[in-house]
Amino acid sequence: MKKYVSVATLALILASCASGSKAPGMVTSPNGKLQVDFGLNKNKQAWYVVKNNNQKVIDTSLVGIIRKDADFFNNLKETSVGDNGRIIDSYTMLQGKKTNITYTANQKVLHLENDKGEKMDVIFNVSDNGVAFHYSFPDASGDVKYITEEKTSFNFNKDAKAWLQPMSEAKSGWEQCNPAYEEYYQMGVPVDTKAPIGQGWVFPALFNEGDTWLAVTETGLGSNYCASHLDYSKDMGAMKIVFPQEKERFAPTAALYPEAKTPWETPWRVIAIGSLADVAESTLGTDLADKAVTTKTDFVHPGNAAWSWAILKDDSVNYETTKEFIDYAQKMHWPYCLIDADWHKRIGIDKVKELIAYGKERNVKIILWYNSAGTWNTVPYGPKDKFITAESRDKEFKCLHDIGVAGVKIDFFGGDGQSMIAYYHDILKSALKHEILVNFHGATLPRGWQRTYPNLMTAEAIKGFEFISFEQKVADEAPSHMAMLPFGRNLYDPMDFTPMALYEIPRINRRSTSAFELALPTLFLSGIQHLAETPAGMSHMPDYVVEYLKDIPVAWDETKLLAGYPGKDVVMARRKGDTWFITGINGENKAKDLTIDLSFIKKDGYKITDGNGQLFEKTAVKPGKTTVTLKPYGGFIMKF
């Protein structure tokens, strides 16, 4: 079979030669399926192209940085392309879709200079299931440098479709709580779709053309950079990295855009590529995250948590109800119980200490809620103002450790500016020093921080269960929304959706079936899984459901996508030790049969599905190919 060079590729090569640049660089994945070409165009701008099995999946896309003091986008010179390098990194995760992970990639570096002779490198890593790149300023400076714009673009083919979550308007919403990554996904839309709120799209973003799926995100976000997101640029004809809005700061004059001294490396831009299963099973979000800052993790124990507020709301934050939920957690073999907002007023620290002691006798540890405070929201709930300064952070976390608190849930953050990102890092470092587990709510996407800081157990950053309990419209949209999340928000990072209302939600007509809800704790990934169901609701469940819920892991050794389509349905297999849990949900209001291959399982098990005239039905199931019938908005679990 003859191979022809495309007109576009030939033009790029000729333009590169005509401009005096060297021929484009190229790096392939270890298995040879993925290829990245890169170089300079005739306008002396850096570009890259991504191919999957010799087919372009990202066409010519420009990259570069604009600094306040220097332009690293226009009039660049290629000084050299580094030799082929091999990256091999093995690490262990305490939570997530896989425990022991090895990342292998081929690497090449494009060495550039601007017209002032200042250096910038673009580092490309290509692994078997994805591409990643970031920028480096290798020269040392005595002064702070300021990035005003990142020119990174992703030029998807025009007939590709996208699954995108809108970015919200800063300081909008209840008590000025946005952005909190809590908008609905736009599903299967053209890549040039205008964001409905006008602020672009958050990570991860999912794309599809033919048999190829791609997921774009960022990771390795340190305290010296802002969090970014995507927007479609008409000028570039592509998706482009954009920075936070003006109000997303820790304080009015605090850093918004990236600023630091050099040498300086930016976060990784990550693109998972392959089949939908390749993307869903990818670990690139942690593969390229900063390595763990400590190996002292004896105090980190992933697990499930009882939580009264989810269904019973503010009035449940009292001494007696909390005791009831501690007893409930003990009965269910769940290691945690969360006490929510205003506990300092509704219960008081002395009584909280009694509850900590009560829980300790029952092997149940306490998690306490906090308001992140600051000028970025007007939320009245507390405690607040405890983490604003280094001195107050250390004092509070030391106190919590001394009285036996296991973790904190810190709520209502203020956006993605660099100063806010630094605040997240400061909290995680201080909490780690005092062996306190952390859950961020009303927060940004963690972007791999759970690898860097093993005490980060989870983060909300999604329109989760609490919104279902507030409004019928949200409940109506919930099944499709939840069928999207394993391919989007929960693709890499832990997500505190707070799932599973098996029985009733006050004032709400739940659209999902009880078996759908039963599937969620093993479908969604969260280092601590806060479960919404109450003791009263659980009393209506058959014994075999209660027994099943006493033994559901939240950290997994292996994960496989068996079937699914974003927003429509998903069947996920997760293994802990020798036990497999198979989870399936139907995000559509129609019955369907899903055929799944369980030949990788070697022993018999059981299945719990929606019953006819009863909540559930339990039956035996064998390995091999099997067909599962799902009710509209229905679900199932299997355990082998």
XYZ file of C-alpha atoms in Angstrom:
640
model
C 0.000 0.000 0.000
C 1.446 3.366 -1.016
C 1.635 6.191 1.509
C 1.187 9.783 0.420
C 2.185 12.947 2.246
C -0.871 15.170 2.677
C -0.894 18.641 1.138
C -1.180 20.215 4.614
C 1.815 18.243 5.935
C 3.890 19.049 2.835
C 3.041 22.734 3.208
C 4.169 22.692 6.836
C 7.475 21.037 5.935
C 8.147 23.457 3.091
C 7.165 26.437 5.195
C 9.468 25.253 7.973
C 12.377 24.930 5.571
C 11.602 28.275 3.941
C 11.662 30.026 7.312
C 15.120 28.672 8.087
C 13.885 26.216 10.732
C 14.939 22.630 10.957
C 12.608 19.879 9.776
C 9.733 19.082 12.175
C 10.389 16.870 15.160
C 8.493 13.662 15.789
C 7.881 11.379 18.761
C 5.810 8.186 18.884
C 4.253 6.133 21.655
C 6.085 2.986 22.823
C 3.643 0.810 20.855
C 3.866 3.046 17.773
C 0.126 3.828 17.567
C 0.306 7.497 18.572
C 2.542 10.054 16.909
C 3.180 13.732 17.566
C 4.800 15.906 14.914
C 5.970 19.390 15.881
C 8.027 22.300 14.634
C 7.783 25.938 13.483
C 5.574 27.320 10.726
C 6.422 30.076 8.241
C 5.226 32.654 10.777
C 7.837 31.327 13.216
C 5.161 29.958 15.561
C 5.376 26.550 17.229
C 2.845 23.901 16.226
C 2.045 20.234 16.830
C -0.091 17.526 15.189
C -1.365 14.300 16.834
C -2.024 11.109 14.876
C -3.657 7.872 16.004
C -2.875 4.919 13.718
C -1.672 7.440 11.088
C -4.962 9.350 11.211
C -4.928 12.947 12.414
C -6.999 13.335 15.540
C -5.660 16.794 16.401
C -4.732 18.834 13.350
C -2.121 21.579 13.251
C -2.391 23.380 16.599
C -0.354 26.344 17.790
C 1.406 26.511 21.166
C 3.233 29.245 23.011
C 3.304 31.669 25.935
C 2.966 35.439 26.171
C 4.781 36.911 29.150
C 4.568 40.503 30.289
C 8.274 40.889 29.552
C 8.619 38.604 26.521
C 6.810 36.976 23.585
C 7.249 33.207 23.268
C 4.604 32.800 20.564
C 5.754 34.914 17.629
C 9.153 35.146 15.909
C 10.524 32.005 17.513
C 13.669 30.180 16.507
C 14.171 26.451 16.844
C 17.623 25.929 18.350
C 17.376 22.136 18.489
C 15.191 19.098 19.077
C 16.316 16.891 21.938
C 17.200 13.247 21.526
C 14.594 10.561 22.112
C 14.030 9.940 25.811
C 12.146 7.262 27.699
C 10.104 8.097 30.808
C 9.223 5.250 33.202
C 7.503 6.036 36.474
C 5.933 3.518 38.862
C 3.808 4.681 41.760
C 1.043 3.606 44.123
C -2.293 5.328 44.650
C -4.208 5.011 47.911
C -7.481 5.697 46.085
C -8.891 5.737 42.565
C -9.353 3.300 39.715
C -6.012 1.498 40.096
C -3.502 0.890 42.907
C -0.169 0.066 41.268
C 0.513 2.131 38.175
C 3.407 2.304 35.732
C 3.595 5.212 33.313
C 5.799 4.714 30.249
C 6.254 7.357 27.584
C 8.648 8.521 24.920
C 9.780 12.128 25.269
C 11.215 14.792 23.007
C 11.927 18.426 23.735
C 11.550 21.306 21.296
C 14.140 23.920 22.288
C 13.116 27.444 21.265
C 14.367 31.013 21.550
C 12.453 34.244 21.044
C 13.808 37.246 19.147
C 15.634 38.390 22.306
C 17.482 35.110 22.598
C 15.452 34.022 25.670
C 14.806 30.293 25.974
C 11.588 28.261 26.210
C 11.248 24.499 25.863
C 8.144 22.536 24.907
C 8.348 19.010 26.363
C 6.252 16.318 24.640
C 5.474 12.968 26.307
C 3.712 10.297 24.243
C 2.449 7.148 25.962
C 0.378 4.311 24.538
C -2.901 5.955 25.498
C -2.201 9.643 25.315
C -0.139 12.760 24.714
C 1.033 15.347 27.213
C 3.109 18.500 26.883
C 4.112 21.476 28.918
C 6.416 24.497 28.802
C 9.655 25.171 30.610
C 11.644 28.381 31.034
C 15.099 26.952 31.854
C 17.067 30.141 32.493
C 17.270 31.519 36.024
C 15.960 35.026 36.743
C 16.281 37.292 39.735
C 12.913 38.912 39.148
C 9.343 37.636 38.941
C 7.971 36.878 35.476
C 4.294 37.299 34.616
C 2.381 35.205 32.075
C -0.483 37.129 30.504
C -1.718 34.509 28.021
C -1.171 30.875 27.141
C -1.569 30.206 23.426
C -1.999 26.441 23.738
C -4.637 25.196 21.283
C -6.314 21.907 20.353
C -7.459 21.833 16.731
C -10.004 19.023 16.579
C -11.448 17.938 13.267
C -14.513 19.960 12.385
C -16.909 16.995 12.408
C -15.819 15.921 15.917
C -18.338 16.093 18.736
C -17.733 17.324 22.262
C -19.011 16.688 25.785
C -18.363 19.900 27.696
C -19.177 21.395 31.085
C -19.624 25.200 31.097
C -17.527 27.429 33.327
C -19.714 29.641 35.534
C -19.542 33.378 36.121
C -17.300 34.267 39.051
C -19.148 35.449 42.177
C -22.541 34.467 40.727
C -24.997 32.051 42.308
C -26.059 31.597 45.922
C -23.987 33.830 48.214
C -21.490 34.471 45.383
C -20.256 30.869 45.518
C -19.316 30.378 41.864
C -17.265 29.094 40.170
C -17.683 25.628 41.672
C -17.767 23.395 38.567
C -21.485 22.700 39.072
C -23.018 23.218 35.622
C -24.681 20.640 33.379
C -22.737 19.086 30.514
C -23.493 19.934 26.906
C -23.356 16.487 25.265
C -22.404 15.585 21.720
C -22.179 19.200 20.531
C -19.943 20.629 17.779
C -16.471 21.578 18.996
C -17.060 25.237 18.120
C -20.197 25.480 20.261
C -20.407 28.763 22.142
C -20.348 28.285 25.906
C -23.827 29.251 27.232
C -22.511 31.306 30.161
C -19.800 32.916 28.064
C -16.857 31.757 30.180
C -15.741 28.671 28.281
C -15.568 25.039 29.383
C -13.924 23.307 32.365
C -11.727 20.209 32.429
C -11.908 17.341 31.678
C -13.384 17.882 28.196
C -14.354 14.858 26.097
C -14.245 14.650 22.271
C -15.149 12.002 19.704
C -14.630 11.438 15.998
C -15.441 8.047 14.539
C -13.898 5.349 16.718
C -11.471 7.720 18.429
C -12.178 9.363 21.768
C -10.057 12.075 23.351
C -10.178 13.640 26.814
C -8.347 16.897 27.524
C -7.361 18.046 31.004
C -4.475 19.551 32.947
C -2.417 18.173 35.805
C 0.726 18.994 37.733
C -0.823 22.302 38.837
C 1.453 23.818 41.442
C 1.042 26.946 43.539
C 2.971 28.950 40.925
C 0.253 28.792 38.246
C -3.446 29.448 37.916
C -5.927 26.740 36.996
C -7.059 27.039 33.397
C -9.930 25.873 31.241
C -10.939 25.814 27.565
C -12.789 28.090 25.182
C -13.237 28.000 21.424
C -11.128 30.649 19.705
C -12.505 31.829 16.364
C -9.172 33.493 15.612
C -7.264 30.229 16.040
C -10.108 28.029 14.792
C -9.543 25.698 17.720
C -10.100 25.068 21.397
C -7.696 27.184 23.413
C -6.407 27.366 26.990
C -7.852 30.373 28.837
C -7.159 31.814 32.287
C -9.519 32.677 35.193
C -11.844 35.655 35.471
C -10.796 38.820 37.273
C -12.684 38.007 40.488
C -11.112 34.575 41.039
C -8.545 35.786 43.555
C -7.702 35.132 47.210
C -7.738 38.899 47.823
C -8.344 41.946 45.567
C -4.634 42.426 44.808
C -3.529 38.785 45.036
C -2.167 36.894 42.020
C -4.661 35.983 39.305
C -2.538 34.911 36.306
C 0.698 32.923 36.644
C 3.690 34.692 38.185
C 6.993 33.219 39.367
C 10.733 33.387 39.030
C 12.460 31.161 36.511
C 13.369 28.363 36.061
C 9.657 27.660 35.789
C 7.550 24.797 34.454
C 3.884 25.055 33.587
C 1.233 22.376 34.281
C 0.895 19.485 31.844
C -1.676 19.661 29.062
C -2.986 16.097 28.842
C -4.861 14.353 26.016
C -6.039 10.764 26.538
C -6.579 9.090 23.141
C -8.042 5.787 21.981
C -11.266 3.850 22.352
C -13.814 4.980 24.910
C -12.505 2.206 27.188
C -8.918 3.450 26.719
C -9.991 6.907 27.853
C -12.217 5.720 30.723
C -9.435 3.499 32.102
C -6.670 6.086 31.642
C -4.567 7.207 34.613
C -2.826 10.111 32.838
C -4.339 12.599 35.296
C -2.156 11.140 38.061
C 0.666 9.790 35.863
C 1.783 13.354 35.172
C 0.804 14.884 38.505
C 3.536 15.947 40.903
C 4.841 13.015 42.923
C 3.734 12.471 46.509
C 5.357 14.878 48.931
C 5.465 12.217 51.654
C 5.497 8.471 52.138
C 4.120 8.776 55.665
C 0.543 7.743 54.965
C -0.347 5.425 57.855
C -3.178 7.759 58.849
C -4.778 7.730 55.374
C -7.611 5.206 55.238
C -10.117 5.465 52.354
C -13.650 4.430 53.255
C -17.343 5.231 53.398
C -18.993 7.835 55.598
C -22.432 8.337 57.126
C -23.790 11.867 56.703
C -27.026 13.263 58.132
C -27.214 16.591 56.284
C -27.631 15.131 52.790
C -31.310 14.285 53.303
C -32.152 15.714 56.740
C -30.462 19.147 56.244
C -29.549 21.759 58.900
C -31.750 20.500 61.737
C -29.882 17.185 61.715
C -26.682 18.882 62.888
C -27.252 18.174 66.573
C -25.830 15.927 69.252
C -28.485 13.188 69.302
C -28.814 12.813 65.527
C -25.043 12.650 65.173
C -24.930 9.847 67.761
C -27.567 8.026 65.725
C -25.450 8.366 62.576
C -22.324 7.177 64.384
C -24.276 4.075 65.428
C -25.454 3.748 61.815
C -21.870 3.948 60.523
C -20.810 1.282 63.023
C -23.619 -1.018 61.941
C -22.706 -0.539 58.267
C -18.961 -1.013 58.913
C -18.289 2.496 57.568
C -15.247 4.159 59.180
C -16.394 7.807 59.086
C -19.226 10.127 60.086
C -19.416 13.721 58.848
C -20.786 16.553 61.009
C -21.828 19.415 58.775
C -22.071 23.221 58.883
C -22.516 25.245 62.074
C -21.549 22.358 64.322
C -19.676 24.875 66.470
C -23.023 26.570 67.252
C -25.501 23.719 67.030
C -23.426 21.212 69.011
C -20.415 23.047 70.420
C -16.820 21.934 70.693
C -17.240 20.269 74.109
C -20.078 18.057 72.872
C -18.187 17.387 69.642
C -15.355 16.021 71.768
C -17.886 13.687 73.399
C -19.025 12.556 69.943
C -15.419 11.926 68.926
C -14.987 9.711 71.997
C -18.321 8.005 71.313
C -17.231 7.299 67.753
C -13.817 6.031 68.812
C -15.471 3.372 70.967
C -17.294 2.221 67.821
C -14.388 2.505 65.350
C -16.009 5.509 63.667
C -13.943 8.637 63.075
C -15.350 12.158 62.840
C -15.038 14.619 59.940
C -15.913 18.283 60.564
C -17.216 20.929 58.125
C -15.597 24.359 57.663
C -16.195 27.481 55.577
C -13.082 28.405 53.590
C -13.962 32.045 54.453
C -12.245 35.069 52.948
C -13.785 37.825 50.815
C -14.774 35.530 47.949
C -18.216 34.552 49.287
C -20.894 35.804 51.680
C -21.912 32.407 53.084
C -23.003 32.795 56.745
C -22.229 29.229 57.832
C -19.216 28.441 59.997
C -16.742 27.814 61.460
C -14.914 30.236 59.196
C -11.679 32.250 59.094
C -9.734 29.292 60.480
C -7.435 28.629 57.511
C -6.704 32.077 56.071
C -3.204 32.467 57.508
C -0.405 29.968 58.047
C -0.559 30.527 61.798
C -4.323 29.979 62.033
C -4.191 26.924 59.751
C -1.538 25.188 61.794
C -3.278 26.074 65.038
C -6.640 24.676 63.895
C -5.268 21.497 62.349
C -3.113 20.802 65.415
C -6.162 21.243 67.640
C -8.226 18.889 65.481
C -5.483 16.276 65.522
C -5.109 16.546 69.286
C -8.825 15.962 69.941
C -8.976 13.031 67.515
C -10.708 14.483 64.438
C -9.883 12.464 61.301
C -10.651 14.992 58.600
C -12.213 18.223 57.412
C -14.688 19.182 54.729
C -13.811 22.727 53.633
C -16.439 24.501 51.542
C -17.065 27.560 49.343
C -13.798 28.429 47.635
C -13.317 31.390 45.336
C -12.081 30.296 41.945
C -9.009 29.372 39.948
C -6.637 32.352 40.186
C -3.057 31.558 41.147
C -3.528 32.932 44.665
C -6.549 30.656 45.197
C -4.632 27.654 43.881
C -1.827 28.496 46.315
C -4.444 28.530 49.108
C -5.460 24.953 48.266
C -1.809 23.892 48.424
C -1.284 25.698 51.728
C -4.281 23.942 53.287
C -3.186 20.511 52.047
C 0.375 20.966 53.310
C -0.705 22.131 56.752
C -3.343 19.391 57.061
C -0.786 16.790 55.991
C 1.652 17.956 58.647
C -1.018 17.346 61.303
C -2.356 14.103 59.740
C -5.763 15.502 58.807
C -7.718 14.206 55.802
C -9.192 16.810 53.444
C -12.384 17.094 51.382
C -12.804 20.261 49.289
C -16.366 21.395 48.540
C -17.605 24.258 46.407
C -14.178 23.846 44.882
C -12.070 23.493 41.778
C -11.133 20.251 40.006
C -8.253 18.653 41.979
C -6.079 18.052 38.876
C -4.075 15.162 40.326
C -3.491 16.632 43.798
C -4.600 13.333 45.360
C -1.276 11.859 44.195
C 0.796 14.806 45.419
C -1.000 15.060 48.764
C -2.207 11.603 49.853
C -4.419 13.247 52.502
C -6.653 14.782 49.823
C -9.478 12.268 49.846
C -12.032 13.909 47.602
C -13.506 17.122 46.210
C -16.974 18.105 45.092
C -16.616 20.254 41.925
C -19.821 18.800 40.464
C -23.566 19.247 40.558
C -24.038 16.485 43.086
C -26.752 14.925 45.209
C -27.473 17.983 47.340
C -28.842 19.754 44.244
C -31.151 16.794 43.572
C -32.535 17.222 47.097
C -33.143 20.951 46.465
C -35.058 20.984 43.174
C -37.189 18.613 41.101
C -35.718 19.890 37.843
C -32.279 18.722 38.956
C -33.670 15.322 39.907
C -35.209 15.070 36.433
C -31.826 15.668 34.796
C -29.825 13.553 37.231
C -29.740 10.093 35.543
C -28.208 11.368 32.306
C -25.880 13.676 34.236
C -24.632 10.785 36.371
C -24.129 8.562 33.307
C -21.760 11.259 31.992
C -19.545 11.615 35.059
C -17.276 8.531 34.688
C -16.271 9.954 31.290
C -15.945 13.553 32.468
C -15.567 15.041 35.919
C -14.724 11.725 37.625
C -12.383 10.522 34.880
C -9.202 11.127 36.892
C -9.974 12.970 40.102
C -11.969 11.900 43.183
C -15.499 13.320 43.194
C -17.650 13.828 46.279
C -21.028 13.502 44.574
C -22.416 12.134 47.883
C -24.422 9.394 46.140
C -27.092 6.847 46.967
C -30.588 7.710 48.102
C -32.178 4.245 48.050
C -35.553 5.061 49.530
C -37.061 8.544 49.570
C -35.924 12.154 49.177
C -38.245 14.624 50.938
C -40.338 16.699 48.515
C -38.555 15.176 45.490
C -39.732 12.561 42.994
C -36.516 10.675 42.357
C -36.275 9.592 38.697
C -33.546 6.982 39.132
C -34.504 3.542 40.417
C -33.240 2.097 43.678
C -30.868 -0.266 41.834
C -29.470 2.723 39.919
C -28.749 4.391 43.268
C -27.231 1.196 44.690
C -24.748 1.145 41.796
C -23.385 4.651 42.403
C -20.999 4.076 45.348
C -18.889 1.678 43.276
C -19.288 3.630 40.033
C -18.134 6.998 41.379
C -14.575 7.371 42.631
C -13.980 9.140 45.947
C -11.371 8.502 48.647
C -14.085 8.999 51.242
C -17.513 8.175 49.833
C -20.125 10.181 51.765
C -23.355 8.236 51.347
C -26.663 10.065 51.387
C -28.997 7.343 52.667
C -30.214 7.611 56.271
C -30.738 4.946 58.940
C -34.514 5.292 58.426
C -34.203 4.757 54.690
C -31.843 1.832 55.155
C -34.369 0.121 57.444
C -36.583 -0.437 54.381
C -33.854 -2.297 52.475
C -33.680 -6.105 52.220
C -30.946 -7.760 54.272
C -28.890 -8.687 51.201
C -28.653 -5.019 50.174
C -27.571 -3.993 53.664
C -24.957 -6.753 53.710
C -23.678 -5.720 50.292
C -23.235 -2.126 51.477
C -21.199 -3.210 54.494
C -18.398 -4.353 52.218
C -17.984 -1.919 49.320
C -14.459 -0.582 48.758
C -13.665 2.973 47.666
C -10.091 2.275 46.491
C -9.554 -0.149 43.630
C -6.809 -2.385 42.254
C -8.123 -2.513 38.693
C -10.837 -0.928 36.549
C -12.398 -1.915 33.225
C -15.095 -0.190 31.163
C -17.354 -2.970 29.871
C -19.958 -0.900 28.040
C -21.280 2.607 27.847
C -21.804 5.883 26.066
C -21.440 9.282 27.762
C -24.753 10.471 29.197
C -26.623 7.343 28.099
C -25.327 4.377 30.080
C -22.219 2.896 31.647
C -21.106 -0.519 32.902
C -17.886 -0.474 34.927
C -15.958 -3.368 36.470
C -13.742 -2.675 39.476
C -11.576 -5.155 41.348
C -10.436 -5.086 44.956
C -8.192 -8.024 45.809
C -9.895 -11.128 44.437
C -13.366 -9.593 44.341
C -14.950 -7.957 41.303
C -17.761 -5.411 41.524
C -19.713 -4.761 38.304
C -21.787 -1.588 38.211
C -24.302 -0.487 35.602
C -26.667 2.472 35.226
C -29.084 3.571 32.511
C -29.142 7.337 32.033
C -32.068 7.226 29.598
C -35.817 6.988 30.097
C -36.161 3.788 28.109
C -35.547 0.136 28.864
C -32.519 -1.443 27.245
C -30.529 -4.666 27.123
C -26.763 -4.434 27.556
C -24.518 -7.357 26.641
C -21.292 -7.524 28.619
C -18.358 -9.911 28.546
C -17.401 -11.246 31.969
C -14.978 -13.899 30.729
C -12.156 -12.306 32.750
C -13.970 -13.398 35.932
C -13.379 -16.960 37.086
C -15.981 -17.563 39.781
C -19.752 -17.352 40.247
C -21.412 -14.375 41.866
C -24.725 -12.629 42.321
C -26.635 -9.762 40.784
C -28.985 -7.197 42.337
C -31.355 -5.492 39.920
C -34.573 -3.519 40.078
C -37.425 -5.748 41.159
C -40.939 -6.094 39.802
C -43.320 -4.976 42.511
C -40.441 -4.681 44.969
C -37.344 -2.486 45.271
C -34.795 -5.156 44.341
C -34.310 -8.647 43.046
C -31.258 -10.816 43.765
C -30.198 -13.641 41.434
C -27.139 -15.798 40.793
C -24.873 -14.927 37.872
C -22.016 -16.767 36.159
C -18.938 -15.509 34.300
C -18.942 -15.262 30.507
C -21.059 -13.190 28.172
C -24.313 -12.097 29.710
C -27.135 -9.703 28.911
C -28.526 -7.358 31.535
C -31.955 -5.786 31.163
C -32.134 -2.267 32.545
C -35.342 -0.456 33.369
C -35.698 3.185 32.328
C -33.287 5.093 34.594
C -32.483 1.702 36.121
C -29.324 0.001 37.267
C -27.701 -3.109 38.683
C -24.709 -4.379 40.626
C -22.884 -7.684 40.447
C -20.401 -9.078 42.923
C -18.072 -11.980 42.235
